[in-house]
Each structure stands twice: as C-alpha cells, then as structure tokens.
mmCIF file of N, CA, C and O in Angstrom:
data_model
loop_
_atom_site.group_PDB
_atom_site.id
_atom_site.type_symbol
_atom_site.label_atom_id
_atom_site.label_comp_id
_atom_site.label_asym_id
_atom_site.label_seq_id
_atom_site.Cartn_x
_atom_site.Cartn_y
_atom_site.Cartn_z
ATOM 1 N N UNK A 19 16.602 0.318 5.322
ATOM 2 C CA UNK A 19 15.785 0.735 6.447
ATOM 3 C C UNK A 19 14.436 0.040 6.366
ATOM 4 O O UNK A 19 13.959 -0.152 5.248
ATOM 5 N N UNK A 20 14.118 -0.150 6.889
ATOM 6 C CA UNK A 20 12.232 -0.873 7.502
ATOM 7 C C UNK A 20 11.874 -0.354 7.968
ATOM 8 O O UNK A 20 12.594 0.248 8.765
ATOM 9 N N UNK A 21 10.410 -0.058 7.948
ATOM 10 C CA UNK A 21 9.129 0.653 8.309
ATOM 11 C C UNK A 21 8.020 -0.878 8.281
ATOM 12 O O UNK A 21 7.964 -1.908 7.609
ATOM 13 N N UNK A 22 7.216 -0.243 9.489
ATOM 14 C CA UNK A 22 6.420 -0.172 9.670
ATOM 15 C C UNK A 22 4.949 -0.716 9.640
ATOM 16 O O UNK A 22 4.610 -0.881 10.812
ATOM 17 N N UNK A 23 4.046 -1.025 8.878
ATOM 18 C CA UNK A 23 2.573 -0.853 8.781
ATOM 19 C C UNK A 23 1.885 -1.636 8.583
ATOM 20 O O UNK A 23 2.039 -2.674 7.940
ATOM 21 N N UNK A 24 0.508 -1.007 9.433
ATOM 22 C CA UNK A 24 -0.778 -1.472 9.643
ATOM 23 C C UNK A 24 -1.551 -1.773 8.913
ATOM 24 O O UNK A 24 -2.001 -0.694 8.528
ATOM 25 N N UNK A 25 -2.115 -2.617 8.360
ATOM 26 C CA UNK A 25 -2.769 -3.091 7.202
ATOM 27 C C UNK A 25 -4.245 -4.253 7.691
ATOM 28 O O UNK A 25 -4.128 -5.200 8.468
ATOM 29 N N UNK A 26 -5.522 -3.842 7.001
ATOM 30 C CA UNK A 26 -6.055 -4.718 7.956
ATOM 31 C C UNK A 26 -6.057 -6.231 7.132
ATOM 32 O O UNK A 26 -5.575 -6.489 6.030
ATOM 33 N N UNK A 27 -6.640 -6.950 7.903
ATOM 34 C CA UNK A 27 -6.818 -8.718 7.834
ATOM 35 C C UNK A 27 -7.249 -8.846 6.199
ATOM 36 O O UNK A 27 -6.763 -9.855 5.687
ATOM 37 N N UNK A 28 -8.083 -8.001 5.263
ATOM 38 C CA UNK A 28 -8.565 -8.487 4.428
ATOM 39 C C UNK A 28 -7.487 -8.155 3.028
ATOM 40 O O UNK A 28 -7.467 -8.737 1.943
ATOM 41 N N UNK A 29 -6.533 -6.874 3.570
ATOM 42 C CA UNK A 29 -5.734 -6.483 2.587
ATOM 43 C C UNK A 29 -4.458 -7.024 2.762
ATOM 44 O O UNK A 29 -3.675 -6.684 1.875
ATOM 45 N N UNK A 30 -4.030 -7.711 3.568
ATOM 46 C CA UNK A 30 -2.911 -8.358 4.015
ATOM 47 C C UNK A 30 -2.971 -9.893 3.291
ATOM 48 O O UNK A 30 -1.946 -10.468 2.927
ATOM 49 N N UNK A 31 -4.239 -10.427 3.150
ATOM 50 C CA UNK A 31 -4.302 -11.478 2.590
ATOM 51 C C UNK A 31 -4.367 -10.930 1.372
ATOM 52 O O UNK A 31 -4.330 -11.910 0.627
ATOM 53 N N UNK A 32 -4.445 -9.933 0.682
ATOM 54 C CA UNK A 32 -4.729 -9.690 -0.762
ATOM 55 C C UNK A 32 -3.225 -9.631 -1.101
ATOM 56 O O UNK A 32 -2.761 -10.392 -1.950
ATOM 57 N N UNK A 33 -2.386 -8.650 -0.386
ATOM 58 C CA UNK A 33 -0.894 -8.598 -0.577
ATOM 59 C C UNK A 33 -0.590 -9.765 -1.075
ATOM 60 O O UNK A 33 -0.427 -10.021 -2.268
ATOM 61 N N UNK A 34 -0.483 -10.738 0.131
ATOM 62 C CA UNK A 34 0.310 -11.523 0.545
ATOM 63 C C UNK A 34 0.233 -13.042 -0.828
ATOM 64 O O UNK A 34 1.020 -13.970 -1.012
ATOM 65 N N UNK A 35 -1.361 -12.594 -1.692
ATOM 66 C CA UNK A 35 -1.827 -14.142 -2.493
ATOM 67 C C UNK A 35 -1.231 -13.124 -3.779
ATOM 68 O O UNK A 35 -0.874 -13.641 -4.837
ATOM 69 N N UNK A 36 -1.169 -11.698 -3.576
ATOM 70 C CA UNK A 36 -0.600 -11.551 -4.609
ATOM 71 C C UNK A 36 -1.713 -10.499 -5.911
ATOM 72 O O UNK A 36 -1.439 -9.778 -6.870
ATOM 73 N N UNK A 37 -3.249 -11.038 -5.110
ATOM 74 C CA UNK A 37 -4.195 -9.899 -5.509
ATOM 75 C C UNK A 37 -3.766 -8.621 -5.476
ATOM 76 O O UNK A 37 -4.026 -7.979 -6.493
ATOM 77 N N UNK A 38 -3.130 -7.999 -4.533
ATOM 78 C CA UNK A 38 -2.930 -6.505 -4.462
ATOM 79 C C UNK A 38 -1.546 -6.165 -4.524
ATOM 80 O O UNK A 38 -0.663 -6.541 -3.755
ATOM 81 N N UNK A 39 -1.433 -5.330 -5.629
ATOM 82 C CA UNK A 39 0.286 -4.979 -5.510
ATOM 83 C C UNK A 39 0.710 -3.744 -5.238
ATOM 84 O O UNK A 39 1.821 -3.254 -5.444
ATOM 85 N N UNK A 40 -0.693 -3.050 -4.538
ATOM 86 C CA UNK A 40 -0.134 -1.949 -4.690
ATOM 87 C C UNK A 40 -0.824 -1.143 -2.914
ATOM 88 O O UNK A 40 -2.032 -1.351 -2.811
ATOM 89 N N UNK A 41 -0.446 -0.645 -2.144
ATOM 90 C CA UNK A 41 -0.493 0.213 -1.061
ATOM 91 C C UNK A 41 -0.306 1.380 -0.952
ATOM 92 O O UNK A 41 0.782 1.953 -1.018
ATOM 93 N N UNK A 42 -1.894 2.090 -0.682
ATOM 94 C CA UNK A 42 -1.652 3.227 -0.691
ATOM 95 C C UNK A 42 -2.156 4.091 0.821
ATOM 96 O O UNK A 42 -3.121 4.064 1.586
ATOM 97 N N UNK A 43 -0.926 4.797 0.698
ATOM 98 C CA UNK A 43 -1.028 5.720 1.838
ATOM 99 C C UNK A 43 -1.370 7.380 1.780
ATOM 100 O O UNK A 43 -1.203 7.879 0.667
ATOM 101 N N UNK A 44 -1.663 7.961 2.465
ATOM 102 C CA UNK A 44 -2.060 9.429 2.721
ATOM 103 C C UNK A 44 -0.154 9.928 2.596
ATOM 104 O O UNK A 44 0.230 10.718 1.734
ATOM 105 N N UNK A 45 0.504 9.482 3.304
ATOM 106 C CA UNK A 45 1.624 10.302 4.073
ATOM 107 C C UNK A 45 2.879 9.171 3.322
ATOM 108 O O UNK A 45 2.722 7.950 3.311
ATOM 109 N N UNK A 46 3.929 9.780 2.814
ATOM 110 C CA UNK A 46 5.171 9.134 2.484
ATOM 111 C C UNK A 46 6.224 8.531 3.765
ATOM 112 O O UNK A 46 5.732 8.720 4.877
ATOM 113 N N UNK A 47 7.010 8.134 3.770
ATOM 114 C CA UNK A 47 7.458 8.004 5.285
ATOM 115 C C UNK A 47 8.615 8.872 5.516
ATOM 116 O O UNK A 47 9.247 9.211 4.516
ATOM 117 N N UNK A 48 9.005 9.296 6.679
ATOM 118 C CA UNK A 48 9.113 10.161 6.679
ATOM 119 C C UNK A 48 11.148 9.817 6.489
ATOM 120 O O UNK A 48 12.059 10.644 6.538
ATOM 121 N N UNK A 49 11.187 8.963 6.370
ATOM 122 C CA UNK A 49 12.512 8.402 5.692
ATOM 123 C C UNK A 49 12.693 8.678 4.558
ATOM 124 O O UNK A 49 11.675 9.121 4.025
ATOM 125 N N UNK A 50 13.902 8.594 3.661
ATOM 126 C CA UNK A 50 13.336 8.309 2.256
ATOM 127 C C UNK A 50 14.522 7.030 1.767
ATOM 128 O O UNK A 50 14.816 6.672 0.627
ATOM 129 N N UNK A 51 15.060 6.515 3.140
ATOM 130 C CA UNK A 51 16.088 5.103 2.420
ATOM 131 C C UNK A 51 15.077 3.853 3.501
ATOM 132 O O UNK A 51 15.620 3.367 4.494
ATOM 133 N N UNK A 52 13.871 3.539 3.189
ATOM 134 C CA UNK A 52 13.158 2.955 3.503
ATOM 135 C C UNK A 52 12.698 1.936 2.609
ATOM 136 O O UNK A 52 11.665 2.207 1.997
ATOM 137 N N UNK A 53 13.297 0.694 2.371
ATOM 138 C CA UNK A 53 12.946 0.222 1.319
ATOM 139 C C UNK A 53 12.456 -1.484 1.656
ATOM 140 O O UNK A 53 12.178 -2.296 0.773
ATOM 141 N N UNK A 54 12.438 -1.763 3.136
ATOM 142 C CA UNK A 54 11.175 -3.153 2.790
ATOM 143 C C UNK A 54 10.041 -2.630 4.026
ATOM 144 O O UNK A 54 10.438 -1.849 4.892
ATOM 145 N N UNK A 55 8.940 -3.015 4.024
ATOM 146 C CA UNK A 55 7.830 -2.966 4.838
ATOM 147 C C UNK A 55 7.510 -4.401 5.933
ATOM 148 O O UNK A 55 7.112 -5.461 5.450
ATOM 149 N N UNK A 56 7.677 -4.283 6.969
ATOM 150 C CA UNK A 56 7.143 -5.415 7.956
ATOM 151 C C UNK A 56 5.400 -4.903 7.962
ATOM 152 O O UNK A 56 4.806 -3.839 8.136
ATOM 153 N N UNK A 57 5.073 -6.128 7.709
ATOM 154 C CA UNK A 57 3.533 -5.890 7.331
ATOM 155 C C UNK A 57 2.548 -6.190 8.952
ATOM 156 O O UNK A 57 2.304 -7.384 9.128
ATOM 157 N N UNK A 58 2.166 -5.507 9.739
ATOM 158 C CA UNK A 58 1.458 -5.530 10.876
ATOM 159 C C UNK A 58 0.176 -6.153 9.974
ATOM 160 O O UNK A 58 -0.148 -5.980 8.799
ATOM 161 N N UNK A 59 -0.462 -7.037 11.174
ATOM 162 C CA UNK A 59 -2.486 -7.386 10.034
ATOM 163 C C UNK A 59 -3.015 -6.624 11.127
ATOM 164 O O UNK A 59 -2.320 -6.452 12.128
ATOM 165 N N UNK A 60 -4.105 -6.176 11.046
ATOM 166 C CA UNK A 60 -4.781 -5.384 12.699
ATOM 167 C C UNK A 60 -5.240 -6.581 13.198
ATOM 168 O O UNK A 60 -4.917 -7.727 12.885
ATOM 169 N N UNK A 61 -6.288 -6.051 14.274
ATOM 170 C CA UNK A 61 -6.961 -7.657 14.602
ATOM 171 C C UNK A 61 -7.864 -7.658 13.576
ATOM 172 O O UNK A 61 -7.975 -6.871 12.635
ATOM 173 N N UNK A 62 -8.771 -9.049 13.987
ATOM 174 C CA UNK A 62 -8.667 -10.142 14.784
ATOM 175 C C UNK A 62 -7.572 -11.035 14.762
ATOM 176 O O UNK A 62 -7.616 -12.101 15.375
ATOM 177 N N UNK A 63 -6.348 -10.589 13.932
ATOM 178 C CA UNK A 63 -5.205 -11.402 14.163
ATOM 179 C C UNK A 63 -4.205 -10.812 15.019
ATOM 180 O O UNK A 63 -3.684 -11.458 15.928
ATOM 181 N N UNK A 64 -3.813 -9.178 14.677
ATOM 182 C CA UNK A 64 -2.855 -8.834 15.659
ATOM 183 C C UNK A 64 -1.714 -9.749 15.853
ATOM 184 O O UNK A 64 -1.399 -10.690 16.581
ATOM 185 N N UNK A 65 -1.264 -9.094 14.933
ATOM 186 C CA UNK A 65 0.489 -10.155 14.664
ATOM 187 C C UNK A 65 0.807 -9.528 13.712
ATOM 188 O O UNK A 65 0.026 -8.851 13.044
ATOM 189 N N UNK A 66 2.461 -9.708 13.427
ATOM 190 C CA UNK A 66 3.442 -9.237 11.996
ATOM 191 C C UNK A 66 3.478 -10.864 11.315
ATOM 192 O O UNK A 66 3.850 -11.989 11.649
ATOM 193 N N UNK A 67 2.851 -10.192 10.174
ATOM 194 C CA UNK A 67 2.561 -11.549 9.368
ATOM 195 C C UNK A 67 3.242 -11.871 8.005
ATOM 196 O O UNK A 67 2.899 -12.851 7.344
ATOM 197 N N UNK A 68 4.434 -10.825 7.521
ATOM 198 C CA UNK A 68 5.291 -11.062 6.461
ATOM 199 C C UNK A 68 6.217 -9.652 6.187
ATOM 200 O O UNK A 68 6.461 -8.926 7.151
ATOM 201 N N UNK A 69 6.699 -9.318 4.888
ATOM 202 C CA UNK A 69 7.641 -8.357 4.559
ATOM 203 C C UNK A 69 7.243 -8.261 3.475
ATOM 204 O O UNK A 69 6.440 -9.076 3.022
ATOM 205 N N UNK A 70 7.874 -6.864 2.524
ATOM 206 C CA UNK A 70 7.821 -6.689 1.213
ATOM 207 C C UNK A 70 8.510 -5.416 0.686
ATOM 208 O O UNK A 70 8.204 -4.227 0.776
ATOM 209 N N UNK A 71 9.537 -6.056 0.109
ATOM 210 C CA UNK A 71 10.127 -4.887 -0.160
ATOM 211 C C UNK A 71 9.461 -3.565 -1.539
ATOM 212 O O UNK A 71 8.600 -3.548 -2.419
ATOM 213 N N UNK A 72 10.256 -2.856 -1.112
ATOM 214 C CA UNK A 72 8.969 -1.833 -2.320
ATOM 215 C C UNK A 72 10.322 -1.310 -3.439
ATOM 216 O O UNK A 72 11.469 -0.937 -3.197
ATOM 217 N N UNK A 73 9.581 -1.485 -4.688
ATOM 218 C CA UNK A 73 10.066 -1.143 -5.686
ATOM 219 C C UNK A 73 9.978 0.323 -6.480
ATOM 220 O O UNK A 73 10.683 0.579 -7.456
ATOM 221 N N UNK A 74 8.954 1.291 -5.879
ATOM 222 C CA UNK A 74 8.866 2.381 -6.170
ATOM 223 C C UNK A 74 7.765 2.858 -5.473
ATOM 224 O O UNK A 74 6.695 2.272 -5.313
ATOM 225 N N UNK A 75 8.187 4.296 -4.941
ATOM 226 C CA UNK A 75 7.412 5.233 -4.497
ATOM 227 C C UNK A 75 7.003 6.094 -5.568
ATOM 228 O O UNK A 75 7.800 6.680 -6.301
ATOM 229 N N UNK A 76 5.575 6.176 -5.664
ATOM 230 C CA UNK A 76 4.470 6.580 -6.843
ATOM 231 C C UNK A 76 3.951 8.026 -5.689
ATOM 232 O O UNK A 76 3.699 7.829 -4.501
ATOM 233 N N UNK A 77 3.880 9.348 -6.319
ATOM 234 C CA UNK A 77 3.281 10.262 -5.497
ATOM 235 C C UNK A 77 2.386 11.507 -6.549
ATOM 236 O O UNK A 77 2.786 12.431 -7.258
ATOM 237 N N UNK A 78 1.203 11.038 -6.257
ATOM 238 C CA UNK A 78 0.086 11.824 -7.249
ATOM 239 C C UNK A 78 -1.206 12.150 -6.614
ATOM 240 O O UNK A 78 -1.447 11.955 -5.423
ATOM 241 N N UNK A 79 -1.911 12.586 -7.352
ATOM 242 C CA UNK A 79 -3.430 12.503 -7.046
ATOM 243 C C UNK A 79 -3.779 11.402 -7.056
ATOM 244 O O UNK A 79 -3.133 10.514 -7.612
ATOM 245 N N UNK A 80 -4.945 11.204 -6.404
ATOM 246 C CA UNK A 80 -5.515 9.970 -6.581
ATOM 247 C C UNK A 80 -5.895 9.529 -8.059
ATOM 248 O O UNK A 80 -5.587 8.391 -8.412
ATOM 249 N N UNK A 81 -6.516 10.333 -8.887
ATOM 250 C CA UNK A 81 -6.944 9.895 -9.554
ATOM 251 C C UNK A 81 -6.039 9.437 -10.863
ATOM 252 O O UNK A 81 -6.267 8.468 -11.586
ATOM 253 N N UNK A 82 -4.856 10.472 -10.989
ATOM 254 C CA UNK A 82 -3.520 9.852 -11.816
ATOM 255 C C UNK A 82 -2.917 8.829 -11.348
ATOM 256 O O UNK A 82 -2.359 8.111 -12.177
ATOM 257 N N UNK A 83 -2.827 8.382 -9.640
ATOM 258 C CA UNK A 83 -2.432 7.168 -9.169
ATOM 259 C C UNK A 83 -3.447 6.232 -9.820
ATOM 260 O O UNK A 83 -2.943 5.116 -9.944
ATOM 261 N N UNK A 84 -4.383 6.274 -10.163
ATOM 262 C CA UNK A 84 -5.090 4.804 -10.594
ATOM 263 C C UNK A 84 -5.005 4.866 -11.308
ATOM 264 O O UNK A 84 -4.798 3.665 -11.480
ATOM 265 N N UNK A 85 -4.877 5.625 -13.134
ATOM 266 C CA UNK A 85 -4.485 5.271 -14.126
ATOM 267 C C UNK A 85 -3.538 4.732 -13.843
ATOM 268 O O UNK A 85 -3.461 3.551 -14.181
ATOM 269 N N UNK A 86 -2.566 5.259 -13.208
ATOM 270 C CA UNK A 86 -0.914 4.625 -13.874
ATOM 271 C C UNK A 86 -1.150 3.024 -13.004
ATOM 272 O O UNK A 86 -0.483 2.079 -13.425
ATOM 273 N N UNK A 87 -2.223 2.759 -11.663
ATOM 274 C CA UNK A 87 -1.886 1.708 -11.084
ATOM 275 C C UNK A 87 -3.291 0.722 -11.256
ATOM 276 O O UNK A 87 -3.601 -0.183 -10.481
ATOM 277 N N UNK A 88 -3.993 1.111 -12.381
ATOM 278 C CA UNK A 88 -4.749 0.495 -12.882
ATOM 279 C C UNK A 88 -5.454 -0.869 -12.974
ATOM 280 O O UNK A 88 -6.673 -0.999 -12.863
ATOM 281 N N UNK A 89 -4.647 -1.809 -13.171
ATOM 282 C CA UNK A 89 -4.077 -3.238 -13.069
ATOM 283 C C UNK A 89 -4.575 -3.931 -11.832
ATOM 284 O O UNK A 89 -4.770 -5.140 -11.951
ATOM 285 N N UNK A 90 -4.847 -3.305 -10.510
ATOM 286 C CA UNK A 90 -5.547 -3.659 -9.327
ATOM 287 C C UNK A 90 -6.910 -4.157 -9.615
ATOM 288 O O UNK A 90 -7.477 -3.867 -10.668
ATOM 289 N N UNK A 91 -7.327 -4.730 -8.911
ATOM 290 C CA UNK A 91 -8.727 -4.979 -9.077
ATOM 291 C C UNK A 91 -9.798 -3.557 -8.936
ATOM 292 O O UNK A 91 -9.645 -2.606 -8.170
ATOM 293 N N UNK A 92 -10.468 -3.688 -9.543
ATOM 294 C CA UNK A 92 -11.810 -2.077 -9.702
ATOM 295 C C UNK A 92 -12.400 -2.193 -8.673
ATOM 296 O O UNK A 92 -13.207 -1.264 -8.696
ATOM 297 N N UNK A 93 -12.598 -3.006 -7.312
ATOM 298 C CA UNK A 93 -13.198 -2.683 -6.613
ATOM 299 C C UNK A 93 -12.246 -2.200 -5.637
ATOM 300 O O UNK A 93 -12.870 -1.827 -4.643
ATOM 301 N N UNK A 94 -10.900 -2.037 -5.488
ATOM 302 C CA UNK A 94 -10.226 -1.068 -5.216
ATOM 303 C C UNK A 94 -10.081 0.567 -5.338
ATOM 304 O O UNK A 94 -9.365 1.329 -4.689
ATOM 305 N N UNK A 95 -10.995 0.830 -6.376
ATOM 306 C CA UNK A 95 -10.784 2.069 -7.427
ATOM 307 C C UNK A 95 -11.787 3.153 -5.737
ATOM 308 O O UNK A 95 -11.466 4.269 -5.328
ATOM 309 N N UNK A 96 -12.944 2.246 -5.187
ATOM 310 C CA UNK A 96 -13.841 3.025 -4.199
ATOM 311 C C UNK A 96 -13.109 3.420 -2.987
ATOM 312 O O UNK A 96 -13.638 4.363 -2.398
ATOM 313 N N UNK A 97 -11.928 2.909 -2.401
ATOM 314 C CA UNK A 97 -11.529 2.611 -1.443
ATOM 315 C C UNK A 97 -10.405 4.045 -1.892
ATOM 316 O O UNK A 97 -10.424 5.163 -1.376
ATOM 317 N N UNK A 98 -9.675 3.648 -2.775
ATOM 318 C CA UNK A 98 -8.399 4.866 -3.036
ATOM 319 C C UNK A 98 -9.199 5.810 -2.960
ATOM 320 O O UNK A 98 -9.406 6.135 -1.790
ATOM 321 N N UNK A 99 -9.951 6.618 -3.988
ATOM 322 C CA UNK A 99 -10.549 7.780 -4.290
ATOM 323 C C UNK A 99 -11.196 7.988 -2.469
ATOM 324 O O UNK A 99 -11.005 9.032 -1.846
ATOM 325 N N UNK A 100 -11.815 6.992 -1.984
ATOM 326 C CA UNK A 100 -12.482 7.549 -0.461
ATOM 327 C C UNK A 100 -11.847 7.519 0.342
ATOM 328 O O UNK A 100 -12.307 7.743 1.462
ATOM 329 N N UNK A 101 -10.153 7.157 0.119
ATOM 330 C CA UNK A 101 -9.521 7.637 1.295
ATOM 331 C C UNK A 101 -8.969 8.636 1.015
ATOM 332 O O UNK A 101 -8.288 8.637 2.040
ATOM 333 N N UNK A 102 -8.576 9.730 0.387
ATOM 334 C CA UNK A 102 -7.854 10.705 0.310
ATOM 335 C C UNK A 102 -8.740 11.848 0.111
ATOM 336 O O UNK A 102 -9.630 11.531 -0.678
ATOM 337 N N UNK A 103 -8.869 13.330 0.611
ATOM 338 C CA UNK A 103 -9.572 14.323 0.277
ATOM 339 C C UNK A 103 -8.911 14.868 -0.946
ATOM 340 O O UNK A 103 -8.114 14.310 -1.700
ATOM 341 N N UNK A 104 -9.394 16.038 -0.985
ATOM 342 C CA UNK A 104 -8.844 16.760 -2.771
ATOM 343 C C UNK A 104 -7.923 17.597 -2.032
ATOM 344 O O UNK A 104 -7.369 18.253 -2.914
ATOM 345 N N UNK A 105 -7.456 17.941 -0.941
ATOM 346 C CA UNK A 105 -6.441 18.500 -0.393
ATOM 347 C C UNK A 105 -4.939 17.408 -0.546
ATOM 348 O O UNK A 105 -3.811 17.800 -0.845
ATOM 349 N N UNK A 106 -5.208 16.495 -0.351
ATOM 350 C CA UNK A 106 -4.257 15.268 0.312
ATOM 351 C C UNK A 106 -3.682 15.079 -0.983
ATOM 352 O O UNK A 106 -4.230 15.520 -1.993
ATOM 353 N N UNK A 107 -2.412 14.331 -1.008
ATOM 354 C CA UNK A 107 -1.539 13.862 -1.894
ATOM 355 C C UNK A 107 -1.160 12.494 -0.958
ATOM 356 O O UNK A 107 -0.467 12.468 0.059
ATOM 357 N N UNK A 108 -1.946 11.202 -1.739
ATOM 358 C CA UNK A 108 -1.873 9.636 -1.423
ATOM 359 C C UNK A 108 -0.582 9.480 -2.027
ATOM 360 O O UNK A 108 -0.148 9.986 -3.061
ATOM 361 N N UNK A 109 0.047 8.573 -1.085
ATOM 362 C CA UNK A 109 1.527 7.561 -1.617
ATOM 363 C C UNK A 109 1.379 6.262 -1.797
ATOM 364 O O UNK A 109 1.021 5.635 -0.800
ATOM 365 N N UNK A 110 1.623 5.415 -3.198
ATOM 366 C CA UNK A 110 1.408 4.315 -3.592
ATOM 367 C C UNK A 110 2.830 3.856 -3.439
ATOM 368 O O UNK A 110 3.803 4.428 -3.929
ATOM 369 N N UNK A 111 2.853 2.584 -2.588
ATOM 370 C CA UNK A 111 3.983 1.999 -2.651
ATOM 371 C C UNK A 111 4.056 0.546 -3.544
ATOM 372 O O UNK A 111 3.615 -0.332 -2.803
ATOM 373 N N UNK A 112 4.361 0.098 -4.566
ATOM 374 C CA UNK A 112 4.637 -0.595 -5.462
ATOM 375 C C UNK A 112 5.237 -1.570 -4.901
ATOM 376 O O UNK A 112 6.436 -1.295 -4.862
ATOM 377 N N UNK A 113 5.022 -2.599 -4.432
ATOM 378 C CA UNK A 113 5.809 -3.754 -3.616
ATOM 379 C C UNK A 113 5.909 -4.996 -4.346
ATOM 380 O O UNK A 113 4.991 -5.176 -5.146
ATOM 381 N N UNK A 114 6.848 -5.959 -4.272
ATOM 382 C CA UNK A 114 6.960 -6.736 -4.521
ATOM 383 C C UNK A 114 7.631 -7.942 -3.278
ATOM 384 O O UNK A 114 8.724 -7.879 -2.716
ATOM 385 N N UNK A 115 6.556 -8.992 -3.117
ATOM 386 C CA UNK A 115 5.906 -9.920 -2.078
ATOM 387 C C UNK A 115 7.889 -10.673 -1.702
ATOM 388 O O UNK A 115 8.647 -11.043 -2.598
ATOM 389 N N UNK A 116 8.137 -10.682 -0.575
ATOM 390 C CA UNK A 116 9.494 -10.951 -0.229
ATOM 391 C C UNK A 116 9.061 -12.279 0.783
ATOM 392 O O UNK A 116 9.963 -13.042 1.130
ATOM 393 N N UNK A 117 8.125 -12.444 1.087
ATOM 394 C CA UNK A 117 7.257 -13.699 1.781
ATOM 395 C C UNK A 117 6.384 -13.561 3.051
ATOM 396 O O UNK A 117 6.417 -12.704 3.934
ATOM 397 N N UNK A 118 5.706 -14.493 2.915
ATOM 398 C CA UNK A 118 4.194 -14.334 3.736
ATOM 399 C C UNK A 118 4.610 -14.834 5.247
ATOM 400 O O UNK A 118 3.766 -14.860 6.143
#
C-alpha cells in the first residue's frame, strides 16, 4: 500500500541526499499494510519528487524517539521535541531512500 506525504522543500532534500533518515509524524496512518511513501515537496516546488519505502514504524514519546533515533543531525532534536505536545504520541517512520 502507498501513502501519501507532505514534506517541505528543505526536508525533502535532506531525505532524498540521505541527511535525514528519519520522519516524524504526530499521527500513524491510518493503514497499517502501508509500506512505501510518495514523497509530495510543498511549494515553491509543488510536485511528487521521489518514494521511500519504510522499514519500521517507531511509536514513542518524543523524547525516547530521539534516543533510539539519535544518529540524525542535533539540529533536528528542536524541531521533533516542538512539534509534538506532552499529550501527543509522534510516529517515526524509518525509511530507506528507493529514489529521488
């Protein structure tokens, strides 16, 4: 199955070179035999600009999601923690790059 998502211009190029391996969402999908991603960029490009299939669905707090997904770059670390409230349970999808 394929899903979906919106990703903007600066994290799509991070995917895609291979900087970022990891995507995280608020909400799991609501599938659970969902296993590559069509990658939307927002604008200023506005276009589907590659695929990636995902190798594991990770579902924690934020803050146990970044130990275990660590390995990202640290200026990632501001972005996870400020998107999720202390109510929310973020979904890290673990992907591995299927082409740009």
């Amino acid at each position: 199955m394929l899903a979906l998502l919106s990703i903007k211009p600066v994290h799509t190029e991070n995917i895609f070179s291979g900087r970022k391996t990891f995507e995280y969402r608020r909400k799991v999908f609501a599938r659970s035999d969902v296993r590559t991603v069509l990658v939307y960029c927002t604008k200023p490009v506005g276009k589907l600009v590659g695929e990636f299939d995902i190798d594991e669905i990770l579902q924690d707090s934020p803050s146990r999601l970044w130990k275990q997904t660590r390995k990202c770059p640290e200026s990632l670390l501001f972005e996870i923690v400020s998107a999720f409230s202390a109510t929310e349970t973020p979904i890290d999808l673990n992907g591995d790059l299927v082409h740009a």
